[in-house]
Amino acid sequence: MTKLQMTSDIRGLNEECGLFGVWGLPDAAQTTFYGMHALQHRGQEGAGIVSNDHGRLWQERGLGLLSDVFRDPQKIENLQGDSAIGHVRYATAGTHGIENIQPYLVHFNDYQMALAHNGNITNALTLRKQLEDTGSIFQSSSDSEILLHLIRRSHEKTMKAKIVESLRQLRGGFAFLLLTPEGLFAALDPHGFRPLCIGQLADNQYVVASETAALNMTGAAFVRDIQPGELIKISDQGMQVSHYTNNVTLNIDAMEYIYFARPDSTIYGVNVHIARKKMGRCLAQEQPVPGADLVVGVPNSSLSAAQGFAEEAGLPNEMGLVKNQYIARTFIQPNQDKRERAVRMKLSAVKEVVAGKSIVLVDDSIVRGTTSMYIIRMLKDAGAKAVHVRIASPAFKYPSFYGVDMQTTTELMAANHSLAEMTSMIQADSLAFLSVEGLVRSINLKTPYTGSGLTTAYFDGHYPSPVYDYEASLSDKVAAGLVTFDAEPMAAMPEIIAVKKGV
């Protein structure tokens, strides 16, 4: 059984990874720990930190939550130095052993380098075969390691030039942090699929993080979002912003706003909580529930959308479900009885709130639908008269290849069943989804790029780039006209930014 099959019964979608880095700060590893704590929701499989102590890199990493990996305070003490990068991992490619826990630290005869990655490289199989055929030996099964091999093989003279040459060979979704003795490098793919931002501490040190929530945790002021195709170098000389390619567009993954990111994060100028409230409002306009008594959101990622739905519909927004915060999101059980028990351990219905009521149950997404069925059954067992399910995103019909662990349609309920069938399968009184147009309008990105600025391929089958090594898996849908791909972007960035010292 695949990880997808095991985990999706409990939580429909699995997170990506979280990155944090800082340069020029005493006790950099401790600050990195705090930043990663704010990003724990992006990965619970493993965590690690690499620090830079006067050009010597040190590593600590392990399996489990951040608090488990660094339970012994000595591990942070071991990470001396005034710069560091950290990573919390959920695997989207590769197996789940310690060898895949990042940041990776490599020791060459002339320098050291550490790497942390969020995303999924869509031509990784092709590149890995080429590298192995010419002598490279990989230490992990993750696609992230490919960049390290490309950098080492580059004949360019400077580290920055080596990184540029290597990044130009990659396709797909990637946000990278690279720590070297000379500086901290941050790079984003030409589509900006994954979020990455820069902040500045009170004494002017720069930090880089997957979400602004991590800036807030460490007391850093937001400076800017890293743009598609950018390569940032942070060193003792300040911050240098350049581009390894000008052929860019913006296609931030819409799932960041729907589910992945924290509600207190802001991505490309749009606060996640506010976007989710607008999704709920739009959902209430598009898919009202006449005669409903109250709205209940599925904790925690759906609470903002439930608030928006309730305000728009003029209904009470009640806590009809309570989440046990001490049950891990990756809780896995092997059979239906134990899976249902796991849901009941994680969520419980408030009988006094739901009994005798017609409920609008707002959730962020449906993948397999199994969890939805358990929750509906739980509410009806608690006395709910009717449960009308409203999903604050469009139906998830197509795979993700840019960093979400959903690379097949086999487990996607909406890809294999009609709306009526889905409604019956989850035992709801009615079921409806937000439209793609409503989603785009709710997020309402304002960018200098063409298009909506979002990736909505999982809902409408329109991928903003080829998916390279994965294209064969979609051949039947391409033939049926259900899936299309844009070519790699050709439009230039508005401008190239030169060297910066300070903001």
Short mmCIF file of C-alpha atoms in Angstrom, two decimals, residues 8 41 92 95 140 200 213 218 236 239 249 324 350 364 366 374 392 395 403 405 413 418 430 435 442 459 462 485 499:
data_model
loop_
_atom_site.label_atom_id
_atom_site.label_comp_id
_atom_site.label_asym_id
_atom_site.label_seq_id
_atom_site.Cartn_x
_atom_site.Cartn_y
_atom_site.Cartn_z
CA SER A 8 -5.58 9.99 2.87
CA HIS A 41 2.39 22.25 9.73
CA THR A 92 6.60 14.24 -2.05
CA THR A 95 11.33 7.17 0.64
CA SER A 140 19.22 9.49 -0.95
CA GLN A 200 14.84 41.44 8.22
CA ALA A 213 4.26 33.30 9.83
CA THR A 218 11.27 35.32 14.90
CA ASP A 236 28.32 39.77 4.95
CA MET A 239 21.63 41.02 -0.08
CA THR A 249 5.48 33.70 -14.96
CA ASN A 324 -8.04 17.00 19.73
CA VAL A 350 -20.78 18.72 20.25
CA ASP A 364 -11.55 22.87 2.52
CA ILE A 366 -12.44 16.29 -0.52
CA TYR A 374 -16.96 9.58 9.06
CA ALA A 392 -14.52 25.82 -0.18
CA ALA A 395 -13.48 19.41 -7.00
CA GLY A 403 5.09 19.55 -4.59
CA ASP A 405 1.75 14.36 -2.49
CA MET A 413 -13.06 10.73 -5.57
CA SER A 418 -20.26 11.99 -10.40
CA SER A 430 -26.27 17.52 -0.37
CA SER A 435 -16.18 27.07 -8.73
CA SER A 442 -11.65 35.09 -3.86
CA PHE A 459 -9.38 21.38 -10.60
CA HIS A 462 -4.83 23.11 -17.24
CA PHE A 485 -0.13 22.10 -20.80
CA VAL A 499 23.00 44.46 -5.69
#
